[in-house]
Amino acid sequence: MRDTFIDYGLLRQFDFDGFKSKAPFPWENIEGFLTKEGFQALYTDYPSLELFEYHNNVRRGHGQRPHNRHFLAYESSAHHKGVVRHEQLPATWQRFIDEIGTSDEYRRFIRRALGASEFILRYEWHVGSQGSEVSPHLDLPRKLGTHLLYFNTSDDWNHEWGGATLALEGKKIEALNPDFSDFESVSASRITDNRSFLFKNTSLAWHGATALTSPPGSYRRLFNIVVEMPKRSAGRKLVDRARTLLGLAS
């Protein structure tokens, strides 16, 4: 295998202007973010399901349907038990996470795409099975964006089973727990054979994934690189929002 998992040549060719101008929010379904060898190694050594915590009917803030799935966080989690330490991961995943964390070029890519001068990265894995759904939602304001890496191939996943991350546009109701039918248009991503989905979190960045119809034993596998504000920046944004609501000068 090559020395790197990320295909940096692809990053250098990325259409940042096209990404930023996409409506209703910036997103891109990237093909080939990882090298062929890197994808295959990470696919083969995807963390064991035994490490995951299953989220079953966990309540969501605005009454959306729950996101039932297997969940695993890297190193720490504020709310969940499914946590894996670096040394517990397969060696390929240890090297990949080390690369993400130390790659100046990947950080420049994220900085330019999301327009963020400061950010932190955290990592988590999601595994969906028959019936798993990601109901339409917005991410929390502290998230600047997310890079979702899919670890399925056309040999193990049928597109008819669902699983595509959907970019939703034109919400027709005021409620914060809309259904997929409450949007004027839906754009679907591809999730097999070394695809990933990068998006910027905005007030219009509604997204989700319909309930999986996959047979028992077939899994939708993700690795999420979550881009967040540093804690001090996130705290300041919340203070500014509160001051605005109170009619106070910033």
Rosetta silent file (secondary structure, phi, psi, omega in degrees, C-alpha in Angstrom):
SEQUENCE: MRDTFIDYGLLRQFDFDGFKSKAPFPWENIEGFLTKEGFQALYTDYPSLELFEYHNNVRRGHGQRPHNRHFLAYESSAHHKGVVRHEQLPATWQRFIDEIGTSDEYRRFIRRALGASEFILRYEWHVGSQGSEVSPHLDLPRKLGTHLLYFNTSDDWNHEWGGATLALEGKKIEALNPDFSDFESVSASRITDNRSFLFKNTSLAWHGATALTSPPGSYRRLFNIVVEMPKRSAGRKLVDRARTLLGLAS
SCORE:     score description
SCORE:     0.000 S_00000001
   1 L     0.000  151.499  177.208    0.000    0.000    0.000 S_00000001
   2 L   -64.791  170.207 -178.302    1.071    3.581   -0.563 S_00000001
   3 L   -71.847  -20.819 -178.206    2.336    5.680    2.318 S_00000001
   4 L  -119.965  151.856  174.152   -0.923    7.666    2.475 S_00000001
   5 L   -87.717  -33.796 -175.366   -4.593    6.700    2.634 S_00000001
   6 E   -84.996  138.118  175.336   -5.848   10.028    1.220 S_00000001
   7 L   -86.693   94.415 -174.392   -5.598   10.801   -2.491 S_00000001
   8 H   -71.170  -25.403  175.148   -4.118   14.281   -2.213 S_00000001
   9 H   -61.466  -39.316  177.794   -4.116   14.769   -5.982 S_00000001
  10 H   -64.713  -41.138  179.407   -7.915   14.592   -5.901 S_00000001
  11 H   -61.081  -37.615 -177.944   -8.049   17.191   -3.114 S_00000001
  12 H   -69.619  -20.486  179.754   -5.938   19.576   -5.190 S_00000001
  13 L   -96.488    2.776 -174.381   -8.434   19.316   -8.061 S_00000001
  14 L   -63.414  137.890 -178.964  -11.495   19.936   -5.879 S_00000001
  15 L   -87.313   85.997 -177.335  -13.926   22.555   -7.228 S_00000001
  16 H   -64.917  -39.160 -179.638  -14.230   24.815   -4.189 S_00000001
  17 H   -64.145  -43.999  178.147  -16.230   27.468   -6.031 S_00000001
  18 H   -63.531  -39.881  177.999  -18.749   24.915   -7.256 S_00000001
  19 H   -60.771  -49.761 -174.708  -18.995   23.423   -3.777 S_00000001
  20 H   -68.130  -26.822 -176.424  -19.617   26.774   -2.094 S_00000001
  21 H   -91.087   -3.155 -176.520  -22.233   27.873   -4.619 S_00000001
  22 L   -69.711  136.506  177.910  -24.341   24.709   -4.458 S_00000001
  23 L  -102.930  148.690    2.325  -27.918   25.224   -3.240 S_00000001
  24 L   -85.386   -6.452  176.593  -29.477   24.905   -0.758 S_00000001
  25 L  -152.900  157.920 -178.515  -26.184   24.298    1.079 S_00000001
  26 L   -67.497  124.407  173.778  -22.635   23.335    0.107 S_00000001
  27 E  -154.949  156.601  178.012  -22.197   19.590   -0.369 S_00000001
  28 E  -150.864  133.018  175.576  -20.300   17.225   -2.621 S_00000001
  29 E   -94.050   94.984 -170.430  -20.477   13.475   -3.181 S_00000001
  30 E   -84.328  134.759  174.401  -16.757   12.808   -3.668 S_00000001
  31 E  -107.268  124.364  175.295  -15.525    9.746   -5.541 S_00000001
  32 L    86.157   29.273  176.368  -12.050    8.444   -4.704 S_00000001
  33 L   -59.383  -37.417  176.800  -11.162   10.471   -1.601 S_00000001
  34 E   -95.760  153.041  171.152   -9.106    7.477   -0.482 S_00000001
  35 L   -63.692  158.479  179.252   -6.535    5.684   -2.591 S_00000001
  36 H   -59.364  -42.561  179.919   -7.769    2.351   -3.956 S_00000001
  37 H   -67.708  -39.961 -179.583   -5.381    0.492   -1.685 S_00000001
  38 H   -65.136  -44.101  177.965   -6.297    2.637    1.312 S_00000001
  39 H   -60.127  -45.886 -177.074  -10.028    2.134    0.833 S_00000001
  40 H   -62.792  -41.669 -179.756   -9.618   -1.622    0.511 S_00000001
  41 H   -65.006  -44.013 -179.831   -7.471   -1.864    3.641 S_00000001
  42 H   -70.491  -35.699  176.255   -9.883    0.216    5.735 S_00000001
  43 H   -61.767  -47.594 -178.004  -12.881   -1.639    4.293 S_00000001
  44 H   -64.507  -37.295 -174.693  -11.355   -5.004    5.190 S_00000001
  45 L  -103.067   23.376  178.749  -10.377   -3.894    8.698 S_00000001
  46 L   -53.765  138.082 -174.091  -13.521   -1.914    9.555 S_00000001
  47 L   -53.990  144.394 -178.142  -13.960   -2.004   13.370 S_00000001
  48 L   -64.285  140.922  179.213  -15.799   -4.992   14.784 S_00000001
  49 H   -61.577  -20.137  178.867  -19.476   -4.515   15.575 S_00000001
  50 H   -64.262  -21.620  179.292  -18.718   -5.844   19.058 S_00000001
  51 H   -80.431  -16.519 -170.898  -17.140   -2.464   19.890 S_00000001
  52 L   -84.749  156.836  169.069  -20.310   -0.519   19.044 S_00000001
  53 E  -104.981  135.640  178.817  -23.217    0.594   21.209 S_00000001
  54 E   -90.625  124.956  176.777  -26.672    0.149   19.693 S_00000001
  55 E   -91.191  114.613 -177.611  -28.868    3.245   19.832 S_00000001
  56 L  -121.673  111.118  175.780  -32.474    2.113   20.108 S_00000001
  57 L    57.483   40.164  175.391  -35.271    4.708   20.145 S_00000001
  58 L   -73.694  128.353 -177.089  -33.107    7.479   21.632 S_00000001
  59 L   -66.174  142.239  177.599  -35.236   10.638   21.862 S_00000001
  60 L  -109.930  157.312 -167.067  -34.282   13.552   19.629 S_00000001
  61 L   -61.479  -33.222 -174.893  -34.566   17.227   20.503 S_00000001
  62 L  -113.911   19.856  176.929  -37.398   18.276   18.171 S_00000001
  63 L    80.511   16.879  175.702  -39.430   15.093   18.125 S_00000001
  64 L   -68.699  159.192  174.009  -37.888   13.578   15.016 S_00000001
  65 L   -61.633  145.961 -175.471  -38.029    9.835   14.604 S_00000001
  66 L   -67.094  153.887  177.361  -35.059    8.186   16.355 S_00000001
  67 L   -98.300   79.092 -179.120  -31.828    7.336   14.538 S_00000001
  68 L   -71.875  126.102 -175.970  -31.571    3.662   15.468 S_00000001
  69 E  -174.995  168.318  169.947  -28.091    2.375   14.620 S_00000001
  70 E   -86.075  138.026 -173.496  -24.826    1.032   15.973 S_00000001
  71 E  -132.443  139.902  176.518  -22.560    3.856   17.171 S_00000001
  72 E  -143.564  126.006  178.948  -18.862    4.053   18.045 S_00000001
  73 E  -104.645  150.321  178.571  -16.942    7.168   19.116 S_00000001
  74 E   -89.851  120.057  172.756  -13.192    7.658   18.973 S_00000001
  75 L    71.706  -41.552 -178.975  -11.479    8.155   22.366 S_00000001
  76 L  -158.798  157.966  176.296  -14.393    9.912   24.139 S_00000001
  77 L  -151.893  134.822 -177.558  -18.110   10.651   23.965 S_00000001
  78 L   -72.754  -27.109 -170.531  -20.180   13.055   26.023 S_00000001
  79 L  -128.244   -9.377 -170.319  -23.352   10.979   25.907 S_00000001
  80 L  -124.153  155.975 -178.563  -22.667    7.456   24.693 S_00000001
  81 L   -88.426  -24.113 -177.442  -20.983    4.314   25.952 S_00000001
  82 L   -72.940   96.114 -176.801  -19.683    3.081   22.611 S_00000001
  83 E  -133.777  137.151  177.288  -16.102    4.376   22.731 S_00000001
  84 E  -121.193  137.511  175.184  -12.928    2.931   21.238 S_00000001
  85 L   -86.305  156.988 -176.365   -9.372    3.845   22.206 S_00000001
  86 H   -54.160  -45.742 -175.378   -6.716    4.358   19.577 S_00000001
  87 H   -71.437  -13.676  177.341   -4.823    1.219   20.531 S_00000001
  88 H   -82.340  -15.910 -177.290   -8.014   -0.899   20.273 S_00000001
  89 L   -78.339  153.459  170.807   -8.409   -0.130   16.580 S_00000001
  90 L   -56.119  150.836 -175.293   -6.934   -2.271   13.808 S_00000001
  91 H   -57.162  -35.836  179.244   -3.480   -1.018   12.812 S_00000001
  92 H   -61.995  -42.354 -179.747   -4.769    0.274    9.458 S_00000001
  93 H   -70.839  -33.689  174.465   -7.317    2.499   11.202 S_00000001
  94 H   -60.133  -45.245 -178.986   -4.716    3.722   13.676 S_00000001
  95 H   -66.749  -38.604 -179.823   -2.514    4.832   10.783 S_00000001
  96 H   -64.810  -46.191  179.810   -5.435    6.440    8.951 S_00000001
  97 H   -65.984  -36.290  174.371   -6.550    8.468   11.970 S_00000001
  98 H   -61.080  -40.729  179.468   -2.940    9.493   12.577 S_00000001
  99 H   -64.172  -47.584  179.765   -2.786   10.700    8.984 S_00000001
 100 H   -57.219  -44.752 -175.145   -6.001   12.733    9.259 S_00000001
 101 H   -70.131  -22.096 -175.857   -4.834   14.313   12.507 S_00000001
 102 H  -113.123   -1.990 -175.180   -1.409   15.325   11.206 S_00000001
 103 L   -81.615  108.028  176.124   -2.118   16.128    7.557 S_00000001
 104 H   -63.195  -34.509 -176.976   -1.670   19.850    6.924 S_00000001
 105 H   -69.129  -40.107  177.107   -3.045   19.385    3.410 S_00000001
 106 H   -65.629  -39.518  178.628   -6.300   17.806    4.608 S_00000001
 107 H   -65.093  -38.683  176.099   -6.730   20.576    7.171 S_00000001
 108 H   -63.936  -38.723  177.779   -6.178   23.196    4.456 S_00000001
 109 H   -60.367  -48.920  179.648   -8.767   21.409    2.336 S_00000001
 110 H   -64.535  -43.257 -179.637  -11.338   21.516    5.150 S_00000001
 111 H   -58.954  -44.203 -177.396  -10.454   25.112    6.024 S_00000001
 112 H   -72.688  -40.654 -178.249  -10.958   26.248    2.440 S_00000001
 113 H   -66.852  -43.807 -174.388  -14.116   24.221    1.808 S_00000001
 114 H   -95.702   -6.884 -179.586  -15.899   25.211    5.013 S_00000001
 115 L    65.789   35.627 -175.804  -14.442   28.696    5.395 S_00000001
 116 L  -112.914  122.069  178.930  -13.294   27.908    8.917 S_00000001
 117 L   -80.189  -32.436  179.379  -10.086   29.411   10.300 S_00000001
 118 L  -129.478  138.337  176.573  -10.218   27.353   13.502 S_00000001
 119 L  -164.969  164.316  171.608  -11.720   23.938   14.082 S_00000001
 120 E  -122.677  155.520  178.193  -11.261   20.611   15.778 S_00000001
 121 E  -113.344  137.398  169.202  -11.876   17.163   14.317 S_00000001
 122 E  -132.599  162.049 -169.325  -13.561   14.278   16.034 S_00000001
 123 E  -130.448  143.482  175.240  -14.356   10.838   14.679 S_00000001
 124 E  -154.209  154.150  178.314  -17.199    8.349   14.946 S_00000001
 125 E  -112.708  139.748  174.643  -18.465    5.252   13.163 S_00000001
 126 E  -124.754  136.973  174.650  -22.129    4.515   12.366 S_00000001
 127 E  -128.159  122.081  178.243  -23.506    1.170   11.231 S_00000001
 128 E  -105.425  149.691  178.008  -27.090    0.867    9.993 S_00000001
 129 L  -133.529 -176.213 -175.584  -29.088   -2.312    9.492 S_00000001
 130 L   -47.296  124.751  179.490  -32.565   -3.226    8.287 S_00000001
 131 L    91.810  -14.862  179.359  -35.007   -0.488    9.359 S_00000001
 132 L   -63.174  138.881 -178.501  -32.331    2.037   10.364 S_00000001
 133 L  -140.407  147.308  169.133  -33.256    5.588    9.394 S_00000001
 134 E  -114.631   94.358 -175.420  -31.716    9.039    9.688 S_00000001
 135 E   -64.468  153.750 -177.161  -34.824   11.235    9.834 S_00000001
 136 E   -54.273  132.798 -177.228  -34.549   14.744    8.337 S_00000001
 137 E  -160.160  165.362  167.656  -32.623   17.056   10.630 S_00000001
 138 L  -107.041  145.455  175.286  -30.191   19.930   11.004 S_00000001
 139 L   -77.223  162.085  179.025  -26.926   19.449   12.860 S_00000001
 140 L   -64.629  150.751 -175.779  -26.144   21.437   15.991 S_00000001
 141 L   -59.011  -26.554 -178.176  -24.649   24.914   15.408 S_00000001
 142 L   -69.933  -16.668  176.120  -21.259   23.945   16.860 S_00000001
 143 E   -80.909  123.922  176.308  -20.745   21.610   13.879 S_00000001
 144 E   -84.127  -26.977  179.600  -19.120   23.435   10.993 S_00000001
 145 E   172.022  176.375 -179.606  -19.543   20.477    8.686 S_00000001
 146 E  -143.898  143.065  173.861  -19.053   16.737    8.323 S_00000001
 147 E  -115.398  108.065 -177.994  -17.149   14.475    5.964 S_00000001
 148 E   -96.181  121.384  177.266  -18.906   11.090    5.765 S_00000001
 149 E  -105.223  124.617 -177.626  -16.834    8.220    4.379 S_00000001
 150 E   -94.827  137.793  179.764  -18.844    5.197    3.240 S_00000001
 151 L  -121.865   61.363  170.357  -17.446    1.683    3.570 S_00000001
 152 E  -129.082  157.463  176.021  -19.673   -0.364    1.314 S_00000001
 153 L  -123.592  167.620  178.076  -19.016   -1.762   -2.142 S_00000001
 154 L   -67.739  -12.124  176.539  -21.298   -2.652   -5.030 S_00000001
 155 L   -82.618  -27.858 -176.471  -20.662   -6.306   -4.082 S_00000001
 156 L  -111.239   -4.450 -176.791  -22.119   -5.999   -0.573 S_00000001
 157 L  -138.451  130.620  176.795  -24.724   -3.237   -1.005 S_00000001
 158 L   -99.840  125.950 -177.566  -27.680   -2.830   -3.356 S_00000001
 159 H   -59.013  -23.971  179.263  -28.687    0.797   -3.970 S_00000001
 160 H   -68.320  -15.793  177.910  -32.338   -0.285   -3.863 S_00000001
 161 H   -77.873   -8.280 -177.120  -31.900   -0.919   -0.127 S_00000001
 162 L    92.194 -155.940  178.479  -31.443    2.824    0.488 S_00000001
 163 L   100.175  -13.987  179.540  -28.633    4.285    2.554 S_00000001
 164 L   -67.108  135.641  168.933  -27.924    7.340    0.401 S_00000001
 165 L   -70.977  128.387 -175.401  -27.378   10.566    2.308 S_00000001
 166 E  -106.678  126.647  171.760  -30.100   12.890    1.027 S_00000001
 167 E   -90.686  122.159 -170.498  -29.654   16.649    0.643 S_00000001
 168 E  -108.270  136.194 -174.830  -33.106   18.149    1.213 S_00000001
 169 E  -132.879  142.472  173.798  -34.310   21.442   -0.257 S_00000001
 170 E    75.062   60.130  178.531  -37.391   23.614    0.112 S_00000001
 171 E   -64.166  127.768 -172.341  -38.933   22.682    3.467 S_00000001
 172 L   -97.030   -3.584  179.680  -42.692   23.226    3.111 S_00000001
 173 L  -128.694  160.807 -178.585  -43.650   23.247    6.794 S_00000001
 174 L   -82.023  -24.308 -174.588  -42.471   25.243    9.809 S_00000001
 175 L   -58.334  150.913  179.205  -42.013   22.269   12.124 S_00000001
 176 L   -93.099    8.076  174.666  -38.514   21.146   13.068 S_00000001
 177 L  -125.467   57.222 -177.709  -39.428   17.473   12.689 S_00000001
 178 L   -70.375  162.645  171.125  -40.328   17.291    8.988 S_00000001
 179 L   -99.606  170.708 -179.439  -40.664   14.112    6.969 S_00000001
 180 H   -61.057  -33.547 -178.867  -38.928   13.519    3.644 S_00000001
 181 H   -71.882   -7.879 -179.167  -42.185   14.326    1.835 S_00000001
 182 H   -88.999   12.259  177.764  -42.148   17.801    3.416 S_00000001
 183 E  -118.544  147.218 -178.028  -39.367   18.969    1.078 S_00000001
 184 E   -72.298  -32.221 -179.694  -39.725   20.173   -2.484 S_00000001
 185 E  -147.864  154.101 -177.432  -36.679   18.296   -3.778 S_00000001
 186 E  -134.363  129.132  175.794  -34.305   15.559   -2.701 S_00000001
 187 E  -115.399  126.319 -174.534  -30.765   14.909   -4.005 S_00000001
 188 E  -102.992  142.770  175.858  -29.251   11.506   -3.289 S_00000001
 189 L   -91.456  168.760  169.597  -25.583   10.604   -2.890 S_00000001
 190 L  -102.069  142.900 -173.530  -23.825    7.402   -3.921 S_00000001
 191 L  -121.065   -0.545 -176.208  -22.383    5.378   -1.065 S_00000001
 192 E  -105.247  157.858  168.994  -20.499    2.483   -2.629 S_00000001
 193 L    61.630   57.495  171.870  -16.974    1.962   -3.940 S_00000001
 194 L    69.717   45.990  171.594  -14.957    4.696   -2.235 S_00000001
 195 E  -102.749  155.750  172.464  -17.503    7.500   -2.089 S_00000001
 196 E  -144.641  165.327 -175.167  -17.751   10.167    0.583 S_00000001
 197 E  -132.802  112.449  178.262  -20.092   13.073    1.313 S_00000001
 198 E  -105.861  131.012  175.156  -18.746   16.440    2.464 S_00000001
 199 E  -144.036  153.212  175.978  -21.155   19.157    3.538 S_00000001
 200 E   -96.078  133.369  179.732  -21.118   22.513    5.283 S_00000001
 201 L   -79.214  120.658  176.403  -23.551   22.960    8.170 S_00000001
 202 L  -135.678  177.742  178.765  -25.881   25.907    7.585 S_00000001
 203 L   -69.312   -9.890  178.799  -29.422   26.853    8.613 S_00000001
 204 L  -111.383    6.493 -172.844  -30.599   25.204    5.369 S_00000001
 205 L   -83.443   58.117  176.013  -28.477   22.033    5.593 S_00000001
 206 L   -74.122  134.386 -179.156  -31.354   19.594    6.044 S_00000001
 207 E  -154.148  167.923  179.846  -30.290   16.031    5.392 S_00000001
 208 E   177.298 -171.435  177.178  -31.139   12.439    6.243 S_00000001
 209 E  -150.986  128.699 -177.239  -31.400    8.880    4.958 S_00000001
 210 L   -67.836  162.128 -176.580  -34.575    6.855    4.494 S_00000001
 211 L   -58.433  133.701 -178.363  -35.150    3.587    6.371 S_00000001
 212 L   -72.225  139.539  175.465  -32.965    0.756    5.107 S_00000001
 213 L  -110.916   21.376 -178.143  -34.627   -2.225    3.437 S_00000001
 214 L   -66.821  152.576  177.476  -31.461   -4.333    3.453 S_00000001
 215 L   -72.380  159.486  176.118  -31.683   -8.023    4.382 S_00000001
 216 L   -53.917  137.310  179.363  -30.502   -9.230    7.812 S_00000001
 217 L    92.087   -5.154  175.170  -26.713   -9.346    7.976 S_00000001
 218 L  -105.576  134.996 -171.613  -26.181   -6.477    5.522 S_00000001
 219 L  -130.333  139.672  170.708  -24.895   -3.216    6.996 S_00000001
 220 E   -88.560  121.010 -171.154  -24.492    0.406    5.896 S_00000001
 221 E  -118.669  127.614 -177.793  -21.065    1.403    7.228 S_00000001
 222 E  -127.526  153.418  164.171  -19.844    4.953    7.771 S_00000001
 223 E  -127.719  122.529 -175.895  -16.887    6.779    9.233 S_00000001
 224 E  -105.256  125.128  169.027  -17.648   10.398   10.114 S_00000001
 225 E   -99.392  105.984 -174.975  -15.034   13.124   10.314 S_00000001
 226 E   -96.139  124.885 -178.203  -16.907   15.788   12.270 S_00000001
 227 E  -101.320  117.082 -174.785  -15.592   19.351   11.976 S_00000001
 228 E  -126.158  156.981  171.870  -16.462   21.433   15.033 S_00000001
 229 L   -65.563  146.054  168.043  -15.742   24.849   16.482 S_00000001
 230 L   -57.844  152.954 -173.526  -13.170   24.920   19.281 S_00000001
 231 H   -56.395  -40.074 -178.546  -15.003   25.023   22.602 S_00000001
 232 H   -65.338  -36.844  179.101  -14.225   28.691   23.234 S_00000001
 233 H   -70.087  -41.183  178.819  -15.594   29.649   19.794 S_00000001
 234 H   -63.588  -41.495  178.821  -18.704   27.530   20.250 S_00000001
 235 H   -63.030  -41.953  179.602  -19.303   29.077   23.657 S_00000001
 236 H   -64.247  -38.115  179.772  -18.894   32.584   22.267 S_00000001
 237 H   -63.979  -40.359  178.442  -21.383   31.858   19.467 S_00000001
 238 H   -65.582  -39.297  177.545  -23.975   30.725   22.013 S_00000001
 239 H   -63.487  -45.053  179.258  -23.404   33.867   24.082 S_00000001
 240 H   -61.511  -39.616  178.725  -23.786   36.067   21.011 S_00000001
 241 H   -64.394  -42.395  178.227  -26.998   34.298   20.090 S_00000001
 242 H   -62.945  -41.575  179.909  -28.396   34.831   23.598 S_00000001
 243 H   -64.677  -37.937  177.952  -27.436   38.510   23.546 S_00000001
 244 H   -63.114  -43.883  179.922  -29.152   38.941   20.191 S_00000001
 245 H   -63.109  -33.173 -179.537  -32.332   37.379   21.533 S_00000001
 246 H   -85.398   -4.385  179.548  -32.208   39.734   24.522 S_00000001
 247 L    76.883   24.666 -179.195  -31.644   42.761   22.292 S_00000001
 248 L   -96.203  151.820  175.837  -28.194   43.471   23.756 S_00000001
 249 L   -71.635  146.634  179.480  -25.219   44.839   21.850 S_00000001
 250 L   -81.541    0.000    0.000  -22.503   42.332   21.132 S_00000001
